[in-house]
Coordinates of C-alpha atoms in Angstrom, one line a residue:
X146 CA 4.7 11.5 -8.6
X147 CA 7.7 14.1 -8.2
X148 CA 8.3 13.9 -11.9
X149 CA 8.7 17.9 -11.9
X150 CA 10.6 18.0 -8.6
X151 CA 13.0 15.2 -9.7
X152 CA 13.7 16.7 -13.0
X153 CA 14.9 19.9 -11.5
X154 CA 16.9 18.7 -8.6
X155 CA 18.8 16.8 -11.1
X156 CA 19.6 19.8 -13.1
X157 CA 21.0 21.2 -9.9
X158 CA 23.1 18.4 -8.7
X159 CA 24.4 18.1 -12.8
X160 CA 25.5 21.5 -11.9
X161 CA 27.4 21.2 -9.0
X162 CA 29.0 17.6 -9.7
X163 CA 30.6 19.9 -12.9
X164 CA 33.0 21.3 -9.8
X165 CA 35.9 19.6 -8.5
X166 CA 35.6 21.8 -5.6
X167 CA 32.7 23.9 -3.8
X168 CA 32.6 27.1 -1.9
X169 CA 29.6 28.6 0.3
X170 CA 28.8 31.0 -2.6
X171 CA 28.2 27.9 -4.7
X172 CA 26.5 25.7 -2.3
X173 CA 23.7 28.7 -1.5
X174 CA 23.2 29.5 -5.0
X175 CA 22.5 25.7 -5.6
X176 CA 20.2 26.1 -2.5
X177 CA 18.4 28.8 -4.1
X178 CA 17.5 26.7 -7.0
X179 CA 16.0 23.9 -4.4
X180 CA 14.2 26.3 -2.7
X181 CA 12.7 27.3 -5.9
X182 CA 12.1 23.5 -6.8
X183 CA 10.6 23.1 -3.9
X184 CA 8.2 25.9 -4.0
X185 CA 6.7 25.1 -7.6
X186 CA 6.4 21.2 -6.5
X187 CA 3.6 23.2 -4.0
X188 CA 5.4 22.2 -1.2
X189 CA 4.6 24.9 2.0
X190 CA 6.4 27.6 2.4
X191 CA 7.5 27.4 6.1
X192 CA 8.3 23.8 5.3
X193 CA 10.7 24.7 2.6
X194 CA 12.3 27.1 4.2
X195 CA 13.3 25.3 7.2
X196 CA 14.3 22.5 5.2
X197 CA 16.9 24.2 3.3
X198 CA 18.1 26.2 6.2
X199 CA 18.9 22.0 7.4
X200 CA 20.7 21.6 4.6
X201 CA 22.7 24.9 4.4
X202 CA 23.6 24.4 8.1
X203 CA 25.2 20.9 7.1
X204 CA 26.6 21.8 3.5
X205 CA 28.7 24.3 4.4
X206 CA 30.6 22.4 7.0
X207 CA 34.2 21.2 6.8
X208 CA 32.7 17.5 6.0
X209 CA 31.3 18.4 3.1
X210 CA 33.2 21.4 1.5
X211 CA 36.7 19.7 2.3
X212 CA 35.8 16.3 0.7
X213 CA 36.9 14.9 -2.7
X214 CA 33.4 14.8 -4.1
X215 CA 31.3 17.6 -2.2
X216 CA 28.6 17.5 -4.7
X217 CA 27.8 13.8 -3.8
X218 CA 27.9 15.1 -0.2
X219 CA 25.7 17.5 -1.2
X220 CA 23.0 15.1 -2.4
X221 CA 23.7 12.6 0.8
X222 CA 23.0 15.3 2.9
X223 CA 19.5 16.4 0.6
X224 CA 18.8 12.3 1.0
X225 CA 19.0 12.0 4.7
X226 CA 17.0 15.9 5.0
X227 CA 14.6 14.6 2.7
X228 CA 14.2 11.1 4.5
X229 CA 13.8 13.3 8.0
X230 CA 11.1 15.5 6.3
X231 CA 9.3 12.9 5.1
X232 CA 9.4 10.8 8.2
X233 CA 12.1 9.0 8.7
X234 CA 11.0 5.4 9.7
X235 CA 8.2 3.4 7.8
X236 CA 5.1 3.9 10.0
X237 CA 3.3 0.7 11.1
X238 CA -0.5 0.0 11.6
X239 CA -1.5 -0.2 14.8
X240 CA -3.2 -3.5 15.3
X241 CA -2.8 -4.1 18.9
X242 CA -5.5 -4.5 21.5
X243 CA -8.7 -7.0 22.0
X244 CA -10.0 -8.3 18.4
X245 CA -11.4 -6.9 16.5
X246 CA -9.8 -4.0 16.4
X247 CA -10.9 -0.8 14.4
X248 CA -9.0 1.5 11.4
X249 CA -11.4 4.5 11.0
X250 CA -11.1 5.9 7.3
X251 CA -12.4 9.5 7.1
X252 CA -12.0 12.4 4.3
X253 CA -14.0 14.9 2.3
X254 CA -16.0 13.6 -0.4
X255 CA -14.2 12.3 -3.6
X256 CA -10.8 11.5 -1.6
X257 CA -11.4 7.7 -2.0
X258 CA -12.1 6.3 0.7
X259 CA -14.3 3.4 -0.7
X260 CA -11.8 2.1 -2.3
X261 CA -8.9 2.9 0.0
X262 CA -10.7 0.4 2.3
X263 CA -11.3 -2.4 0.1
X264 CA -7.6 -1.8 -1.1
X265 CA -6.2 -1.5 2.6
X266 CA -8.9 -4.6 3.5
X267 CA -6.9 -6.6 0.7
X268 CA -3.6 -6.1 1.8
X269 CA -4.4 -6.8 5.3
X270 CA -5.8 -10.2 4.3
X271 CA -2.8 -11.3 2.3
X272 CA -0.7 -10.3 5.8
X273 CA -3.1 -13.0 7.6
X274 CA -5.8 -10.7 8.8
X275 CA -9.3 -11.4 8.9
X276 CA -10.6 -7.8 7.7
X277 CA -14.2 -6.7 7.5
X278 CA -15.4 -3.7 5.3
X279 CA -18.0 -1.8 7.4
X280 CA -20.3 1.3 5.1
X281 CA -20.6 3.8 7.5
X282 CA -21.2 6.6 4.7
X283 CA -25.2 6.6 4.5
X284 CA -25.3 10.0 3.0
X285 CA -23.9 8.6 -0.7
X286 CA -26.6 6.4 -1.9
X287 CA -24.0 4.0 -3.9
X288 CA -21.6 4.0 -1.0
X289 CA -23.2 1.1 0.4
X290 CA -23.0 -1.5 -3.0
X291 CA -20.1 -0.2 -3.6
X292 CA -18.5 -1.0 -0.8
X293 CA -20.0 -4.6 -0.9
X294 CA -18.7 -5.2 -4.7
X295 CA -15.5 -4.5 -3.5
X296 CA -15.9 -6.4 -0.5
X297 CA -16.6 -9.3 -3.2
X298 CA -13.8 -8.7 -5.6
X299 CA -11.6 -8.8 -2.7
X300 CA -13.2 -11.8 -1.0
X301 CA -14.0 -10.5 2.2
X302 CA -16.6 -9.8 4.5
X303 CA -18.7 -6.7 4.8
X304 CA -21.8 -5.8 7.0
X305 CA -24.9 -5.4 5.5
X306 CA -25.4 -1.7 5.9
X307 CA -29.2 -0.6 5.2
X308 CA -29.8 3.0 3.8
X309 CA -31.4 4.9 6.4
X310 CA -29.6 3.9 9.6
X311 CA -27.8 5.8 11.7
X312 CA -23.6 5.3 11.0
X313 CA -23.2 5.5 14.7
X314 CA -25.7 2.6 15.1
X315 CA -24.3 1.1 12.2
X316 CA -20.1 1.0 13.4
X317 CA -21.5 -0.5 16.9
X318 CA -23.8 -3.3 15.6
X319 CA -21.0 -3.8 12.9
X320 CA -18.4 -4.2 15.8
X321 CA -20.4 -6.8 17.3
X322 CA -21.3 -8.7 14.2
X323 CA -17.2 -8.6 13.2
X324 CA -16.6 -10.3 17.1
X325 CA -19.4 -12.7 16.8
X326 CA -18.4 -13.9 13.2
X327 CA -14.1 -13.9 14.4
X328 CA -13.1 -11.5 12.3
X329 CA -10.0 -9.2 14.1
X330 CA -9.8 -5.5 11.7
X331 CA -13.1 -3.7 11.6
X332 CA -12.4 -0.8 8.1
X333 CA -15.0 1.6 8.8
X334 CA -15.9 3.6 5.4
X335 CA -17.1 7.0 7.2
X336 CA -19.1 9.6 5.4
X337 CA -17.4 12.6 3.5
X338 CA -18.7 16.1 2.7
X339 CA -17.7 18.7 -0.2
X340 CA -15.7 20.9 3.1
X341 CA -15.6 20.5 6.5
X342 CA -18.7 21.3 8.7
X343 CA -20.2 20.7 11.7
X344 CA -22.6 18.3 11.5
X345 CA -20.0 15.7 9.5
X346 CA -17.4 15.8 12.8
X347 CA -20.0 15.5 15.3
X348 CA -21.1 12.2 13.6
X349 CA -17.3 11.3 13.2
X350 CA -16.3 12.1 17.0
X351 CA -19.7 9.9 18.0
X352 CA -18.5 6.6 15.6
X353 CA -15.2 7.2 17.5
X354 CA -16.6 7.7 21.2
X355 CA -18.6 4.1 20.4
X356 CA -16.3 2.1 18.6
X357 CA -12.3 3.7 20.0
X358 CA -10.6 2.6 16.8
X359 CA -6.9 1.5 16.9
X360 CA -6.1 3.8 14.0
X361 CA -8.3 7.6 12.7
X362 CA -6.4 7.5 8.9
X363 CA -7.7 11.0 6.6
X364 CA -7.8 9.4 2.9
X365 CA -6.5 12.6 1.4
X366 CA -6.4 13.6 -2.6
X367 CA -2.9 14.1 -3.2
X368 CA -3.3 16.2 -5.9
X369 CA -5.4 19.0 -4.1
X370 CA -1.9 19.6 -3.0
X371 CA -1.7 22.3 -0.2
X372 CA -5.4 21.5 0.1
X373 CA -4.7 18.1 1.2
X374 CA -2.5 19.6 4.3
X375 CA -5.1 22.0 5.7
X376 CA -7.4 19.2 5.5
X377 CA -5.3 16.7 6.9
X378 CA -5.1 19.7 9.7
X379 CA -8.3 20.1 10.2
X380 CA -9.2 17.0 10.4
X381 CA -6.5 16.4 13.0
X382 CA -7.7 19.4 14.9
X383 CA -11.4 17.7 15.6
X384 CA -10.5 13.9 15.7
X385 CA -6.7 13.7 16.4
X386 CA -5.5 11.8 13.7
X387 CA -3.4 8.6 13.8
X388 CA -1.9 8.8 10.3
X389 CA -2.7 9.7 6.7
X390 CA -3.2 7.8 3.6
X391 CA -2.3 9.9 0.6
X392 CA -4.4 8.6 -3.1
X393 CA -4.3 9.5 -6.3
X394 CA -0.4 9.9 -5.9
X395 CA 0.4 8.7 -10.0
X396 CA -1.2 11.6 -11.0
X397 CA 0.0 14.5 -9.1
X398 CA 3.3 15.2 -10.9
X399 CA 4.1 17.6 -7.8
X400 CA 4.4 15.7 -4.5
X401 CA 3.6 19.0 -2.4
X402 CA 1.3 17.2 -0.4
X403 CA 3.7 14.4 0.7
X404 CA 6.4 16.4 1.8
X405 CA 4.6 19.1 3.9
X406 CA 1.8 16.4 5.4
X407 CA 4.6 15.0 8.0
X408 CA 6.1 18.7 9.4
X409 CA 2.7 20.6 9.1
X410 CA 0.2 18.3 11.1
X411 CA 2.9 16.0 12.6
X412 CA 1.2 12.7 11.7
X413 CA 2.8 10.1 9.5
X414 CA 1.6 9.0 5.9
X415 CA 1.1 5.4 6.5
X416 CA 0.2 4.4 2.7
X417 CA 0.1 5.5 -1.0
X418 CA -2.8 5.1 -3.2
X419 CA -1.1 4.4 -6.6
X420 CA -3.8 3.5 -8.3
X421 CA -7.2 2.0 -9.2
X422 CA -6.6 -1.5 -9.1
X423 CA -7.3 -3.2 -4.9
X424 CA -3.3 -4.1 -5.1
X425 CA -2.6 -0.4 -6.0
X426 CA -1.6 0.4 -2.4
X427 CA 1.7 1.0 -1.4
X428 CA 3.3 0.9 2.1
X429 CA 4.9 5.0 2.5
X430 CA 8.7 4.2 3.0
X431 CA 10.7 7.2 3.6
X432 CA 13.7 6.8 2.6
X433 CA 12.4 5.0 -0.4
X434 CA 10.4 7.8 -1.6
X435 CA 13.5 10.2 -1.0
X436 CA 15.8 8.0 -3.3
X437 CA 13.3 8.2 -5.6
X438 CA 12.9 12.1 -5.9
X439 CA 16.6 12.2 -6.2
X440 CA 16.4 9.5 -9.5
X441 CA 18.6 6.7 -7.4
X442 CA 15.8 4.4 -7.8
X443 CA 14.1 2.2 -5.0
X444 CA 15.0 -1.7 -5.9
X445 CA 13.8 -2.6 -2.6
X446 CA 10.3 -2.0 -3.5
X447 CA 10.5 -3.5 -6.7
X448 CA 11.9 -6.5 -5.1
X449 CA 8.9 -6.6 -2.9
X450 CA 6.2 -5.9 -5.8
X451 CA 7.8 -8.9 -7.5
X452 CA 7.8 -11.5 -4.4
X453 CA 4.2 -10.6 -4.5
X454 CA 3.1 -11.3 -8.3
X455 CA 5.7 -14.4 -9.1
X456 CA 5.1 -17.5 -8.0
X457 CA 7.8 -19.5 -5.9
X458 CA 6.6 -22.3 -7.8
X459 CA 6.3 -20.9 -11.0
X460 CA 9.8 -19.3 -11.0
X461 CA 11.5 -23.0 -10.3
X462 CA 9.6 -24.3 -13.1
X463 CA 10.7 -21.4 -15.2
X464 CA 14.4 -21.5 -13.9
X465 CA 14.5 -25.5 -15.0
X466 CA 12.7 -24.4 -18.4
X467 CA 15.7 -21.9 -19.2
X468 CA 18.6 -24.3 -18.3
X469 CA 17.4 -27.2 -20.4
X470 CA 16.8 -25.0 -23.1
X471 CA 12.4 -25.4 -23.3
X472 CA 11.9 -21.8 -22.8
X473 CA 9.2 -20.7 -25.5
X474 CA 7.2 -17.7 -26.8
X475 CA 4.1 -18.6 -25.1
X476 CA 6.7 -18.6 -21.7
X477 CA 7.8 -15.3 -22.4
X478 CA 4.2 -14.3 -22.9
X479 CA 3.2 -15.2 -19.6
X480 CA 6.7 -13.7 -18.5
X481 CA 5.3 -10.4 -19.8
X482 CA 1.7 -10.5 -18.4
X483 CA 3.1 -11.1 -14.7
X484 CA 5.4 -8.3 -15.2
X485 CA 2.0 -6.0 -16.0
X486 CA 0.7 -7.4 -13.2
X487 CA 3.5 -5.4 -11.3
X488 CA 2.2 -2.0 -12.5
X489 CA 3.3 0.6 -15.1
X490 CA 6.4 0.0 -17.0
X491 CA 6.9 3.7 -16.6
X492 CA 6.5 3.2 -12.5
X493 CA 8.7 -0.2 -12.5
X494 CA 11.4 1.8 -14.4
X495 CA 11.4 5.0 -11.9
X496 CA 12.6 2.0 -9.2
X497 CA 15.7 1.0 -11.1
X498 CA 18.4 3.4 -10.6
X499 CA 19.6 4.8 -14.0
X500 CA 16.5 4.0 -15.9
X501 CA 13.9 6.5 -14.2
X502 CA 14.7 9.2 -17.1
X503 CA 13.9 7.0 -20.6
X504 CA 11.5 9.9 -21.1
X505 CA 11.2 7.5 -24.7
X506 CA 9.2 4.6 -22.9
X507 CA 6.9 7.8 -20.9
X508 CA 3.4 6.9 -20.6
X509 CA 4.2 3.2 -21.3
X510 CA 2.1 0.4 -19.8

């Protein structure tokens, strides 16, 4: 994600950091060349433009003309802009209130919200929650196994949606089911349409009258781009959204969607669908996702990803193994296949700053 936006705002910064000192006439012709960045990465229009008009306002002060390395001010200031556009703060689920509570998925058809919820149901378990995957979607016939051979893969529980039931009838017996059996997160899988229409929100507003979820998330196809944002709008319009959850983000090279969702419909991205795999969902951090557009890496998250594959255990063992010298091949194989376990090599190598440009190891995995 961002590969084309990244690429060019290094050219730019290359640029500038060639300077010893910077004038106006400099900083706004470097400004031009992020506008244009910004435009072909599909991000929208009045979005862009008020974005650089931020940074303008604060590049051409004394702070930053006056200092001994402008264009590093330059890029601070881009970082915190970007950070601000994006959202500023990690947004957190909303799981307060009387078990079980409710996170209402919705979307068009093809977004991903099956799996979204049996990815979102798996990370919730590993937090300590007691999720259960509810098929609301009756108008896909293989919504309904799907959803329960996720459930399985993921080891937890779904209701046993029959075809032909109503998906209000459905979210309020599958409320009472979830209280009655102690689970305390109800992830209700709603139905999807090609577009928009009337009959699809009426059903939606009716599941949300009976069941008054904690969180309404849109599972949105990041790489419909501008598409994504007048649904998410849409959507937010009819059902007043709570957040967004942004999929298919490893294959949109653009990242338009991402930074206009937060200033166009004023709702934060909560999470980002990275891949196929259940553990392929990522929490959306901010300021992360802004040091990673501008190539300084995000070791934060990559410390995170590997607290989360390695074993505590595992690693003492490994540690002792190393220091009395009985570290062997079939060690370093297993070394190797926890480190896959993290993800592309390409995406592991985008979080260490310096090594996000071996455009040599591209497409490795």
């Amino acid at each position: 994600m961002f590969d084309r936006l990244s690429d060019k705002l290094a050219q730019v910064f290359k640029k500038l950091k060639g300077r010893g000192t910077l004038n106006e006439a400099q900083v706004n012709e470097a400004m031009r060349e992020v506008r244009l960045a910004l435009l072909e990465a599909d991000v929208n229009y009045k979005v862009t433009k008020s974005f650089i008009d931020q940074i303008k306002e604060r590049a051409v002060g004394e702070e930053v003309l006056r200092s001994l390395t402008p264009a590093q001010q330059v890029v601070k200031v881009v970082h915190e802009e970007l950070t601000t556009l994006l959202g500023g703060e990690a947004p957190k689920l909303d799981l307060s209130g009387r078990p079980p509570v409710a996170l209402m998925l919705v979307g068009l058809q093809g977004s991903g919200k099956t799996t979204t919820a049996a990815k979102l149901a798996k990370r919730l378990k590993a937090k300590g929650r007691q999720p259960y995957l509810v098929a609301a979607d009756v108008q896909r016939p293989a919504a309904i196994e799907q959803l329960k051979r996720l459930a399985a893969d993921c080891q937890v529980g779904v209701y046993d949606t029959q075809p032909g039931q109503n998906p209000v009838n459905i979210s309020d017996a599958a409320m009472g089911a979830a209280y009655s059996a102690g689970y305390d997160t109800v992830i209700l899988d709603t139905a999807g349409r090609l577009h928009i229409d009337g009959p699809l929100m009426e059903e939606l507003k009716a599941i949300r009258g009976k069941v008054e979820p904690g969180e309404i998330l849109l599972v949105a196809d990041a790489m419909t781009g501008q598409d994504a944002v007048q649904v998410a709008q849409s959507f937010d319009d009819l059902l007043k959204l709570t957040g967004v959850i942004l999929t298919k983000v490893e294959g949109d090279a653009r990242g338009g969607a991402a930074l206009s969702m937060r200033a166009v419909i004023g709702k934060p991205i909560k999470f980002l669908g990275v891949g196929e795999k259940l553990d392929a969902l990522e929490v959306f951090h901010p300021d992360r996702l802004a040091s990673r557009i501008l190539g300084m890496g995000d070791m934060l998250t990559l410390i995170e990803k590997a607290q989360e594959t390695f074993d505590a255990e595992q690693v003492k063992v490994l540690e002792k193994k190393i220091r009395q010298e009985g570290f062997t091949l079939e060690d370093f194989r297993q070394q190797l296949l926890q480190i896959r376990k993290m993800g592309p090599l390409e995406g592991l190598l985008e979080m260490i700053p310096g090594l996000g440009k071996m455009k040599a190891l591209k497409g490795a995995k």
